[in-house]
Coordinates of C-alpha atoms in Angstrom, one line a residue:
A9 CA 20.1 26.3 4.9
K10 CA 18.4 23.7 7.0
I11 CA 19.3 20.2 6.1
G12 CA 16.7 18.4 8.2
E13 CA 14.4 19.8 10.7
I14 CA 13.2 17.5 13.5
A15 CA 10.6 19.3 15.6
A16 CA 7.5 17.3 16.1
G17 CA 5.1 16.8 19.0
T18 CA 3.0 13.7 18.2
T19 CA 4.0 10.2 17.6
E20 CA 2.5 10.3 14.1
I21 CA 4.7 13.1 13.0
N22 CA 7.7 11.4 14.4
K23 CA 6.9 8.4 12.2
Y24 CA 6.9 10.7 9.1
V25 CA 10.1 12.4 10.1
T26 CA 11.9 9.1 10.8
Y27 CA 10.7 7.7 7.4
R28 CA 11.9 10.9 5.6
M29 CA 15.3 10.7 7.2
A30 CA 15.7 7.0 6.6
S31 CA 14.7 7.4 2.9
R32 CA 17.6 9.9 2.5
M33 CA 19.9 7.2 3.6
A34 CA 18.7 4.4 1.3
L35 CA 22.2 3.2 0.6
Y36 CA 22.7 2.5 4.3
T37 CA 19.4 0.9 4.9
E38 CA 19.6 -1.7 2.1
P39 CA 19.2 -5.2 3.7
V40 CA 22.1 -7.5 3.7
R41 CA 21.1 -11.0 2.7
F42 CA 22.6 -14.3 3.7
Q43 CA 24.7 -16.0 1.0
W44 CA 26.2 -19.5 1.1
N45 CA 30.0 -19.4 1.8
E46 CA 31.8 -22.5 0.5
E47 CA 34.9 -21.8 2.5
V48 CA 33.0 -21.7 5.8
N49 CA 30.4 -24.2 4.7
A50 CA 27.6 -22.1 6.2
P51 CA 25.4 -19.2 5.3
I52 CA 26.8 -15.8 6.2
R53 CA 25.7 -12.2 5.7
S54 CA 27.2 -10.9 2.5
L55 CA 27.0 -8.2 -0.1
K56 CA 28.5 -10.6 -2.7
E57 CA 26.4 -11.3 -5.7
S58 CA 24.5 -14.6 -6.0
K59 CA 26.1 -17.5 -7.9
F60 CA 23.0 -17.6 -10.0
K61 CA 23.3 -14.0 -11.2
G62 CA 23.2 -13.7 -14.9
L63 CA 21.9 -17.2 -15.6
E64 CA 19.3 -17.7 -18.3
L65 CA 15.7 -17.2 -17.0
N66 CA 14.1 -20.6 -17.3
E67 CA 12.2 -23.0 -15.0
E68 CA 15.2 -25.0 -14.0
N69 CA 17.3 -22.1 -12.9
I70 CA 14.5 -20.3 -11.1
L71 CA 13.8 -23.6 -9.2
K72 CA 17.5 -23.9 -8.3
V73 CA 17.4 -20.3 -6.9
I74 CA 14.4 -21.1 -4.7
A75 CA 15.8 -24.5 -3.7
H76 CA 19.2 -22.9 -2.8
N77 CA 17.3 -20.5 -0.6
Y78 CA 15.9 -23.5 1.2
K79 CA 19.5 -24.5 2.1
I80 CA 20.2 -21.1 3.5
H81 CA 16.8 -20.4 5.1
P82 CA 14.9 -23.7 5.6
G83 CA 11.2 -23.1 5.9
L84 CA 11.2 -19.5 4.8
Y85 CA 9.5 -18.1 1.7
M86 CA 11.1 -15.9 -0.9
T87 CA 9.5 -12.8 -2.4
P88 CA 9.6 -12.4 -6.2
D89 CA 12.1 -9.5 -5.7
D90 CA 14.4 -11.9 -3.7
V91 CA 14.4 -14.2 -6.7
R92 CA 15.0 -11.3 -9.1
Y93 CA 17.9 -10.1 -6.9
D94 CA 19.5 -13.5 -7.1
I95 CA 19.2 -14.2 -10.8
G96 CA 18.2 -11.0 -12.5
G97 CA 15.6 -10.6 -15.2
S98 CA 12.2 -9.0 -15.5
R99 CA 9.3 -9.4 -13.0
G100 CA 6.9 -10.4 -15.7
T101 CA 9.1 -13.2 -17.0
I102 CA 9.8 -14.5 -13.4
S103 CA 6.1 -14.4 -12.6
E104 CA 5.3 -16.5 -15.7
I105 CA 7.9 -19.0 -14.7
F106 CA 6.4 -19.1 -11.1
N107 CA 3.0 -19.9 -12.6
A108 CA 4.5 -22.7 -14.7
L109 CA 6.3 -24.2 -11.7
A110 CA 3.2 -23.9 -9.6
E111 CA 1.2 -25.8 -12.2
K112 CA 3.8 -28.6 -12.0
E113 CA 3.5 -28.5 -8.2
L114 CA 7.3 -27.8 -7.8
I115 CA 6.7 -24.6 -5.9
V116 CA 4.0 -23.2 -3.6
T117 CA 2.8 -19.6 -4.2
H118 CA 0.9 -17.1 -2.1
H119 CA -1.0 -14.3 -3.7
D120 CA -1.8 -10.9 -2.3
R121 CA -5.3 -9.3 -2.5
A122 CA -4.6 -8.0 -6.0
G123 CA -3.8 -11.6 -7.2
K124 CA -0.1 -11.0 -7.7
I125 CA 2.4 -13.6 -6.4
S126 CA 3.8 -12.3 -3.1
L127 CA 5.7 -15.4 -1.8
V128 CA 7.2 -18.6 -3.2
K129 CA 8.7 -21.7 -1.7
A130 CA 9.8 -25.0 -3.2
T131 CA 7.9 -28.1 -2.5
Y132 CA 9.6 -31.4 -1.6
N133 CA 9.3 -32.5 -5.2
G134 CA 10.8 -29.2 -6.3
L135 CA 13.7 -29.6 -3.9
R136 CA 14.4 -33.2 -5.1
K137 CA 14.3 -32.0 -8.8
A138 CA 16.6 -29.0 -8.2
F139 CA 19.5 -30.7 -6.2
P140 CA 20.3 -34.1 -4.7
K141 CA 19.4 -34.7 -1.1
E142 CA 23.0 -34.4 0.1
Y143 CA 23.1 -30.8 -1.1
Y144 CA 20.8 -29.7 1.6
R145 CA 22.6 -31.5 4.4
W146 CA 25.4 -29.4 5.8
F147 CA 27.2 -29.3 9.1
P148 CA 30.0 -27.0 10.2
D149 CA 33.4 -28.6 10.8
W150 CA 33.1 -28.1 14.5
Y151 CA 29.8 -30.1 14.7
P152 CA 30.6 -33.5 16.2
D153 CA 29.6 -36.7 14.3
S154 CA 27.9 -38.1 17.3
E155 CA 25.3 -35.3 17.1
K156 CA 24.4 -35.9 13.4
F157 CA 21.3 -37.8 12.6

């Protein structure tokens, strides 16, 4: 029995074959996200669960997840699935909380063509509300004090 046949001539067919083979290895292609490591005091790639996993789904905890992501990836947006991966819960509930936080101007949301929220990011007011300013300032041990601003 043939397991996988790779015999294609055009670039388009090669794309389909590559996608088909990669989808069979979904476990191996799962992205590894950065998590904050207290011991190293820096973000590292890790398969460890988020410290927010299993917390109650409310505005405060969702805002903390988004603000914590700012500490790891300053300037980058999160997808709703990233937030769901960190805290758990249903997409509908998380979407409702996003809308409530956006009304209070604690987060910024971007919508796709269908009107669904595709990206979220905390505003400066949201960052201040979630954690104190010192929470976001971190330097590795090897970083000299003379270089800090």
